[in-house]
Coordinates of C-alpha atoms in Angstrom, one line a residue:
X1 CA 5.8 -45.3 -61.5
X2 CA 6.7 -41.9 -62.6
X3 CA 4.1 -39.4 -63.9
X4 CA 3.4 -39.2 -67.5
X5 CA 4.8 -35.9 -68.9
X6 CA 2.9 -34.1 -71.7
X7 CA 3.6 -31.0 -73.7
X8 CA 1.7 -28.9 -76.2
X9 CA 2.9 -28.7 -79.9
X10 CA 1.7 -26.1 -82.4
X11 CA 0.0 -28.0 -85.4
X12 CA 1.0 -25.2 -87.8
X13 CA 4.7 -24.8 -87.1
X14 CA 5.8 -27.3 -84.5
X15 CA 6.6 -24.9 -81.8
X16 CA 6.7 -26.6 -78.3
X17 CA 5.5 -25.2 -75.1
X18 CA 5.1 -26.7 -71.6
X19 CA 1.6 -25.3 -71.2
X20 CA -1.3 -24.4 -73.6
X21 CA -1.2 -21.2 -75.3
X22 CA -4.1 -19.4 -77.2
X23 CA -1.6 -17.8 -79.8
X24 CA 1.5 -19.4 -81.1
X25 CA 4.4 -17.1 -80.4
X26 CA 6.4 -18.3 -83.4
X27 CA 3.8 -18.3 -86.3
X28 CA 1.0 -16.3 -84.7
X29 CA -1.6 -19.0 -85.2
X30 CA -4.7 -19.2 -82.8
X31 CA -5.8 -22.3 -81.2
X32 CA -3.2 -24.5 -82.9
X33 CA -1.6 -26.1 -79.7
X34 CA -2.5 -29.7 -79.1
X35 CA -1.5 -31.8 -76.1
X36 CA 0.7 -34.8 -76.8
X37 CA 2.9 -37.2 -74.8
X38 CA 6.5 -36.4 -74.4
X39 CA 8.9 -38.9 -76.1
X40 CA 11.0 -40.8 -73.5
X41 CA 14.8 -40.5 -73.9
X42 CA 16.6 -43.8 -74.1
X43 CA 18.7 -44.6 -70.9
X44 CA 21.5 -46.2 -72.9
X45 CA 21.4 -44.6 -76.3
X46 CA 23.1 -46.8 -79.1
X47 CA 23.4 -46.3 -82.8
X48 CA 20.1 -46.2 -84.5
X49 CA 21.2 -48.2 -87.6
X50 CA 19.9 -51.8 -88.3
X51 CA 21.0 -54.8 -90.1
X52 CA 18.5 -54.3 -92.8
X53 CA 19.8 -54.6 -96.3
X54 CA 18.3 -53.5 -99.6
X55 CA 17.0 -56.2 -102.0
X56 CA 15.9 -56.3 -105.6
X57 CA 12.3 -55.5 -106.0
X58 CA 12.0 -58.4 -108.6
X59 CA 13.1 -60.8 -106.0
X60 CA 10.2 -59.9 -103.5
X61 CA 7.3 -62.3 -103.6
X62 CA 3.9 -60.6 -103.4
X63 CA 2.0 -61.4 -100.3
X64 CA -1.8 -62.0 -100.7
X65 CA -3.7 -60.3 -97.8
X66 CA -6.2 -62.2 -95.8
X67 CA -9.6 -60.7 -96.2
X68 CA -12.9 -61.4 -94.4
X69 CA -16.1 -61.1 -96.3
X70 CA -18.5 -59.1 -94.3
X71 CA -21.6 -60.5 -96.0
X72 CA -22.7 -56.9 -96.9
X73 CA -22.0 -56.8 -100.7
X74 CA -22.0 -53.1 -101.2
X75 CA -19.5 -52.8 -98.1
X76 CA -17.3 -55.5 -99.4
X77 CA -17.2 -53.6 -102.8
X78 CA -15.9 -50.3 -101.3
X79 CA -13.3 -52.2 -99.2
X80 CA -11.9 -53.9 -102.3
X81 CA -13.3 -57.3 -101.8
X82 CA -13.8 -57.5 -98.0
X83 CA -12.0 -56.2 -94.9
X84 CA -8.2 -57.1 -94.4
X85 CA -7.0 -58.8 -91.3
X86 CA -5.2 -56.4 -89.1
X87 CA -6.4 -53.2 -90.9
X88 CA -7.8 -50.2 -89.5
X89 CA -11.1 -48.7 -91.1
X90 CA -12.3 -45.2 -90.4
X91 CA -15.9 -44.5 -91.1
X92 CA -17.2 -40.9 -91.0
X93 CA -20.4 -39.1 -91.8
X94 CA -22.9 -36.5 -90.6
X95 CA -24.9 -37.2 -87.5
X96 CA -27.8 -39.5 -88.1
X97 CA -26.5 -40.6 -91.5
X98 CA -26.3 -44.3 -90.3
X99 CA -22.8 -44.9 -89.1
X100 CA -23.7 -46.7 -85.9
X101 CA -26.4 -48.5 -87.7
X102 CA -24.1 -50.2 -90.2
X103 CA -21.5 -50.7 -87.6
X104 CA -24.0 -52.8 -85.7
X105 CA -25.0 -54.7 -88.7
X106 CA -21.5 -55.5 -89.5
X107 CA -21.1 -56.6 -86.0
X108 CA -24.0 -59.0 -86.3
X109 CA -22.8 -60.5 -89.5
X110 CA -19.2 -61.0 -88.2
X111 CA -20.3 -62.3 -84.9
X112 CA -22.4 -65.0 -86.6
X113 CA -19.4 -66.0 -88.8
X114 CA -17.6 -67.5 -85.7
X115 CA -15.3 -64.5 -85.2
X116 CA -14.9 -63.0 -81.9
X117 CA -16.0 -59.3 -81.9
X118 CA -16.4 -56.6 -79.3
X119 CA -18.5 -53.4 -79.8
X120 CA -17.3 -50.5 -77.7
X121 CA -19.5 -47.5 -77.4
X122 CA -18.8 -44.1 -75.7
X123 CA -21.9 -42.5 -77.0
X124 CA -24.9 -44.8 -76.2
X125 CA -25.8 -47.0 -73.2
X126 CA -26.1 -50.8 -73.5
X127 CA -29.9 -50.5 -73.3
X128 CA -29.9 -48.2 -76.4
X129 CA -27.7 -50.4 -78.5
X130 CA -29.9 -53.3 -77.5
X131 CA -33.0 -51.4 -78.7
X132 CA -31.3 -50.7 -82.1
X133 CA -30.1 -54.4 -82.3
X134 CA -33.8 -55.5 -81.9
X135 CA -35.1 -53.1 -84.3
X136 CA -32.5 -54.4 -86.8
X137 CA -33.5 -58.0 -86.0
X138 CA -29.9 -58.9 -85.5
X139 CA -28.7 -62.1 -83.9
X140 CA -26.7 -60.4 -81.2
X141 CA -25.7 -63.5 -79.2
X142 CA -22.1 -63.5 -80.3
X143 CA -21.5 -59.8 -80.0
X144 CA -19.6 -58.7 -76.8
X145 CA -20.6 -55.0 -75.8
X146 CA -18.7 -52.6 -73.7
X147 CA -20.0 -49.0 -72.9
X148 CA -17.1 -46.9 -71.7
X149 CA -15.3 -43.6 -72.5
X150 CA -12.1 -44.9 -70.9
X151 CA -9.4 -45.8 -73.3
X152 CA -7.5 -47.8 -70.7
X153 CA -10.7 -49.9 -70.2
X154 CA -10.9 -50.4 -74.0
X155 CA -7.4 -51.8 -73.9
X156 CA -7.9 -54.1 -71.2
X157 CA -10.8 -55.9 -73.0
X158 CA -9.5 -55.4 -76.5
X159 CA -6.6 -57.6 -75.8
X160 CA -8.8 -60.5 -74.9
X161 CA -8.3 -62.5 -78.2
X162 CA -10.8 -60.6 -80.3
X163 CA -10.7 -60.7 -84.1
X164 CA -12.7 -57.5 -84.6
X165 CA -13.0 -54.2 -82.5
X166 CA -15.6 -51.6 -83.3
X167 CA -15.0 -48.3 -81.6
X168 CA -18.0 -45.8 -81.7
X169 CA -16.8 -43.2 -81.7
X170 CA -13.2 -42.3 -81.4
X171 CA -14.0 -38.7 -80.3
X172 CA -15.8 -39.9 -77.1
X173 CA -12.8 -42.0 -75.9
X174 CA -10.5 -40.3 -73.4
X175 CA -7.0 -41.5 -72.3
X176 CA -5.9 -40.9 -68.8
X177 CA -2.4 -40.2 -70.2
X178 CA -3.5 -37.0 -71.5
X179 CA -5.1 -34.3 -69.3
X180 CA -7.1 -32.7 -72.2
X181 CA -10.8 -33.3 -72.7
X182 CA -12.1 -36.0 -74.9
X183 CA -12.4 -35.1 -78.7
X184 CA -9.5 -32.8 -78.6
X185 CA -6.8 -33.1 -81.2
X186 CA -4.3 -34.6 -78.8
X187 CA -6.7 -37.2 -77.4
X188 CA -7.9 -38.2 -80.9
X189 CA -4.5 -38.5 -82.4
X190 CA -3.1 -40.5 -79.4
X191 CA -5.9 -42.9 -79.2
X192 CA -6.0 -43.5 -82.9
X193 CA -2.2 -44.1 -82.9
X194 CA -2.5 -46.7 -80.1
X195 CA -5.5 -48.4 -82.0
X196 CA -3.3 -48.7 -85.2
X197 CA -0.4 -50.1 -83.1
X198 CA -2.8 -52.6 -81.5
X199 CA -4.2 -53.7 -84.9
X200 CA -0.8 -54.2 -86.5
X201 CA 0.9 -56.0 -83.6
X202 CA -2.0 -58.3 -82.8
X203 CA -3.6 -58.7 -86.1
X204 CA -6.9 -57.4 -84.9
X205 CA -9.2 -55.7 -87.4
X206 CA -10.4 -52.3 -86.1
X207 CA -13.4 -50.3 -87.2
X208 CA -13.3 -46.7 -85.9
X209 CA -16.3 -44.4 -86.2
X210 CA -15.4 -40.6 -86.6
X211 CA -17.6 -37.7 -86.1
X212 CA -17.4 -34.9 -88.7
X213 CA -17.1 -31.1 -88.6
X214 CA -19.6 -28.6 -90.1
X215 CA -17.5 -28.6 -93.2
X216 CA -18.0 -32.3 -93.7
X217 CA -14.5 -33.3 -92.8
X218 CA -13.6 -35.9 -90.1
X219 CA -13.1 -34.0 -86.8
X220 CA -9.7 -34.2 -85.5
X221 CA -6.1 -33.7 -87.1
X222 CA -5.6 -34.8 -90.8
X223 CA -3.0 -37.2 -89.5
X224 CA -6.0 -39.2 -88.3
X225 CA -6.7 -40.2 -91.9
X226 CA -3.0 -40.8 -92.6
X227 CA -2.7 -43.3 -89.8
X228 CA -5.5 -45.7 -90.8
X229 CA -5.7 -48.0 -93.8
X230 CA -9.1 -47.2 -95.2
X231 CA -11.2 -44.1 -94.9
X232 CA -14.9 -44.3 -95.8
X233 CA -17.5 -41.4 -95.9
X234 CA -21.3 -41.8 -95.6
X235 CA -23.3 -39.4 -97.5
X236 CA -26.7 -39.0 -99.0
X237 CA -30.2 -37.8 -99.2
X238 CA -32.1 -37.8 -95.9
X239 CA -35.5 -37.2 -97.7
X240 CA -35.2 -40.3 -99.9
X241 CA -33.3 -42.4 -97.3
X242 CA -30.6 -43.0 -99.8
X243 CA -26.9 -43.5 -98.4
X244 CA -23.7 -43.6 -100.2
X245 CA -20.6 -45.1 -98.8
X246 CA -17.6 -43.7 -100.5
X247 CA -14.0 -44.8 -100.2
X248 CA -11.6 -41.8 -100.2
X249 CA -8.6 -43.9 -99.0
X250 CA -7.8 -47.6 -99.3
X251 CA -4.4 -49.2 -98.9
X252 CA -5.8 -52.4 -100.0
X253 CA -8.0 -51.5 -103.0
X254 CA -9.0 -48.7 -105.4
X255 CA -10.4 -45.3 -104.1
X256 CA -13.5 -43.6 -105.4
X257 CA -15.7 -46.7 -105.1
X258 CA -19.3 -46.2 -104.0
X259 CA -21.8 -48.6 -102.1
X260 CA -25.5 -47.8 -102.3
X261 CA -27.8 -48.3 -99.2
X262 CA -31.3 -47.3 -98.3
X263 CA -32.4 -46.5 -94.8
X264 CA -35.4 -48.4 -93.8
X265 CA -37.1 -49.2 -90.5
X266 CA -35.0 -52.4 -90.4
X267 CA -31.8 -50.6 -91.0
X268 CA -29.6 -50.2 -94.1
X269 CA -30.3 -52.2 -97.0
X270 CA -28.2 -52.7 -100.1
X271 CA -29.9 -51.2 -103.2
X272 CA -29.1 -51.2 -106.9
X273 CA -30.7 -50.0 -110.1
X274 CA -32.5 -46.7 -111.1
X275 CA -32.0 -44.7 -108.0
X276 CA -31.0 -41.4 -109.5
X277 CA -33.6 -40.9 -111.8
X278 CA -36.9 -39.3 -110.4
X279 CA -38.6 -37.6 -113.4
X280 CA -41.3 -35.6 -112.2
X281 CA -43.4 -35.9 -115.3
X282 CA -43.5 -35.9 -119.1
X283 CA -44.4 -32.3 -119.2
X284 CA -41.5 -31.0 -117.3
X285 CA -38.8 -29.0 -119.1
X286 CA -35.1 -28.8 -117.7
X287 CA -34.4 -32.5 -117.0
X288 CA -31.7 -34.4 -118.8
X289 CA -30.0 -37.8 -118.2
X290 CA -26.2 -38.4 -117.8
X291 CA -24.3 -41.7 -117.3
X292 CA -21.6 -40.8 -114.6
X293 CA -18.9 -43.0 -113.3
X294 CA -18.3 -43.5 -109.5
X295 CA -15.2 -45.6 -109.2
X296 CA -15.8 -48.7 -111.3
X297 CA -19.5 -48.3 -111.4
X298 CA -21.9 -46.4 -113.7
X299 CA -25.1 -44.7 -112.8
X300 CA -27.7 -42.9 -114.8
X301 CA -28.3 -39.7 -113.1
X302 CA -31.0 -37.0 -113.7
X303 CA -29.9 -33.4 -114.0
X304 CA -32.6 -30.9 -113.1
X305 CA -32.1 -27.2 -114.1
X306 CA -34.4 -24.2 -113.6
X307 CA -33.8 -20.8 -115.3
X308 CA -36.0 -18.4 -113.9
X309 CA -36.3 -14.6 -114.8
X310 CA -35.2 -12.2 -112.1
X311 CA -35.5 -8.4 -111.7
X312 CA -32.4 -8.2 -109.4
X313 CA -29.1 -6.7 -111.1
X314 CA -27.0 -9.8 -110.1
X315 CA -28.7 -13.1 -111.0
X316 CA -28.3 -16.1 -108.6
X317 CA -26.5 -19.4 -109.4
X318 CA -27.3 -22.3 -107.0
X319 CA -26.1 -25.8 -107.5
X320 CA -26.7 -29.0 -105.4
X321 CA -24.5 -31.9 -106.3
X322 CA -22.5 -30.3 -109.0
X323 CA -19.5 -27.9 -108.9
X324 CA -20.9 -24.3 -108.9
X325 CA -17.9 -22.9 -110.8
X326 CA -18.4 -25.4 -113.5
X327 CA -22.0 -24.5 -113.6
X328 CA -21.2 -20.8 -114.1
X329 CA -18.7 -21.8 -116.8
X330 CA -21.4 -23.9 -118.8
X331 CA -23.8 -21.0 -118.5
X332 CA -21.3 -18.6 -119.8
X333 CA -20.4 -20.9 -122.6
X334 CA -24.2 -21.2 -123.5
X335 CA -24.5 -17.4 -123.5
X336 CA -21.3 -16.8 -125.6
X337 CA -21.3 -19.7 -128.1
X338 CA -24.9 -20.7 -128.1
X339 CA -26.8 -17.4 -128.0
X340 CA -28.9 -18.2 -125.0
X341 CA -29.3 -15.5 -122.5
X342 CA -28.9 -16.0 -118.8
X343 CA -27.8 -12.5 -117.8
X344 CA -31.3 -11.8 -116.4
X345 CA -32.2 -15.3 -115.1
X346 CA -31.5 -17.1 -111.8
X347 CA -30.1 -20.5 -112.4
X348 CA -30.8 -23.5 -110.2
X349 CA -29.3 -26.9 -110.7
X350 CA -30.0 -30.1 -108.7
X351 CA -28.6 -33.7 -109.1
X352 CA -31.5 -36.1 -108.3
X353 CA -30.9 -38.7 -105.5
X354 CA -28.3 -36.9 -103.5
X355 CA -25.3 -37.8 -105.7
X356 CA -22.4 -35.4 -106.1
X357 CA -20.8 -35.5 -109.5
X358 CA -17.2 -34.8 -109.6
X359 CA -16.3 -35.7 -113.2
X360 CA -16.9 -33.7 -116.3
X361 CA -18.9 -36.2 -118.4
X362 CA -22.1 -34.7 -117.2
X363 CA -21.4 -31.3 -118.8
X364 CA -23.6 -32.0 -122.0
X365 CA -26.3 -33.1 -119.7
X366 CA -26.2 -29.9 -117.8
X367 CA -26.0 -27.6 -120.8
X368 CA -29.0 -29.6 -122.2
X369 CA -31.0 -29.2 -119.1
X370 CA -30.2 -25.5 -118.9
X371 CA -31.2 -25.0 -122.6
X372 CA -34.3 -27.0 -122.1
X373 CA -35.5 -24.9 -119.2
X374 CA -34.5 -21.6 -120.8
X375 CA -36.4 -22.5 -124.0
X376 CA -39.2 -24.5 -122.1
X377 CA -38.5 -27.5 -124.4
X378 CA -39.1 -31.0 -123.1
X379 CA -36.4 -33.4 -123.7
X380 CA -37.3 -37.0 -124.5
X381 CA -37.0 -39.2 -121.3
X382 CA -35.2 -42.0 -123.2
X383 CA -32.3 -39.8 -124.3
X384 CA -28.9 -39.7 -122.6
X385 CA -26.2 -36.9 -123.1
X386 CA -22.4 -37.7 -122.5
X387 CA -19.7 -35.1 -123.2
X388 CA -17.3 -32.5 -121.8
X389 CA -17.7 -29.0 -122.7
X390 CA -14.8 -26.5 -123.3
X391 CA -14.6 -22.9 -123.3
X392 CA -14.7 -22.8 -127.1
X393 CA -18.1 -24.5 -127.1
X394 CA -16.7 -27.7 -128.2
X395 CA -18.0 -30.9 -126.7
X396 CA -15.3 -33.5 -126.1
X397 CA -15.7 -37.5 -125.8
X398 CA -15.1 -38.9 -122.3
X399 CA -13.5 -42.2 -121.1
X400 CA -15.2 -45.4 -120.3
X401 CA -17.8 -44.9 -123.0
X402 CA -18.7 -48.6 -123.4
X403 CA -19.6 -48.9 -119.7
X404 CA -21.8 -46.0 -119.8
X405 CA -23.5 -47.1 -123.1
X406 CA -24.2 -50.5 -121.5
X407 CA -25.8 -49.0 -118.4
X408 CA -27.9 -46.7 -120.6
X409 CA -29.1 -49.7 -122.5
X410 CA -29.8 -51.7 -119.4
X411 CA -32.1 -49.0 -118.0
X412 CA -34.1 -48.5 -121.3
X413 CA -32.5 -45.7 -123.1
X414 CA -33.1 -45.4 -126.8
X415 CA -31.1 -42.5 -127.6
X416 CA -27.3 -41.4 -127.1
X417 CA -26.1 -37.8 -127.7
X418 CA -22.4 -37.9 -127.7
X419 CA -19.4 -36.5 -129.7
X420 CA -17.7 -39.8 -129.9
X421 CA -17.5 -41.9 -133.1
X422 CA -19.4 -45.1 -132.0
X423 CA -21.9 -47.5 -133.3
X424 CA -24.6 -49.4 -131.5
X425 CA -27.3 -51.8 -132.5
X426 CA -29.4 -51.0 -129.4
X427 CA -29.2 -47.2 -129.2
X428 CA -29.7 -44.5 -131.9
X429 CA -26.4 -42.4 -131.8
X430 CA -26.8 -38.6 -132.3
X431 CA -23.5 -36.9 -132.7
X432 CA -23.2 -33.5 -131.1
X433 CA -19.8 -31.9 -131.5
X434 CA -20.4 -28.3 -130.0
X435 CA -23.0 -26.3 -128.2
X436 CA -24.7 -25.0 -131.4
X437 CA -25.3 -28.5 -132.5
X438 CA -26.8 -29.4 -129.1
X439 CA -29.1 -26.4 -129.1
X440 CA -30.1 -27.1 -132.6
X441 CA -30.9 -30.7 -131.5
X442 CA -33.1 -29.5 -128.5
X443 CA -35.0 -27.0 -130.8
X444 CA -35.8 -29.8 -133.2
X445 CA -37.7 -31.5 -130.1
X446 CA -39.9 -28.5 -129.6
X447 CA -43.0 -30.5 -130.8
X448 CA -41.7 -33.8 -129.4

């Protein structure tokens, strides 16, 4: 059998070289060359046309996908109702966040459902995985385990009639067809492409664990995420043991869904309820509650702000869980339109529970927390703020107001501050249309 030929391709401009180069001679990029297999030319080339003909979209019958329920409710939620047969799911997250733990828990559930499953690990030994299995109290009798970093070994055993394959992690697996080291761009892309091909041709569901870079993105080329069907990210607060499983891509469901887990001594457990409210005490200013949407779910989130005087000429702006640029904008609006002075104060903002807010509905709560801290006025613990703030100082209504209102009622809120025209029998509605109205309301609570 002839030797496999490889080449090096620049990921920036597509330039091809027979050997690795540090700098691309065409685009000038550094460290952009990645190894890949050369495409084999057909011995008897023929016309590339096919007999496929166009059809009317209205004549195509929709195909219901076959889904497996994993038994882990929060995971089934982010997957869109279960994992689809023949799909490829990529799970990424920081080291120690719980990727291997949840993969082993999934293996335990699926293995006990009568499905054949193989867990392939290139990071840990069989003894280490067994120790984790015992700690999780898993019934691991139906889980086949293979510890190898060879992709060829993976293929030999993966084609043994399995319904599910778990690869932990793709960066530790190396193919002999490429001479580059494991974890390089060429290796990761080649192995992922072959796994996707295996899943689609054999109808095998594949879970791939991916390591992340220091910037929080999955290590390897961006094409890695384009190849798979679903991309899940683990994130959360290490101190509280809270884990969020977020969908950033899903060909069989909606994106942006969030599953909630708590890391315990027995593994990851599903959690619901008041997780993002950790009020430190009734005598603490600078805390406000906002109902935010994550996918199709609503959470009440505590916004914590601290405005501290500084003697430095340039005050500091720090934000955890909230966009720093939007924080600076809200602070500027409070100064210009509300008359509050932050020019000589450091501003620190924190979202309790480790949640990252990406929508604008929490603007009013951020402004209320900043104003509360600056004036040292304690906000009522049963009050919720909803609204988007514009540069003019106006506070605008947001979408899905009824869902946010219902969640506020469920968790015991009594007061809702919003610019929207709504009525409620369970909440006192306080209308705030601009920053001045919000500050006036906060000042009225000075002796609350």
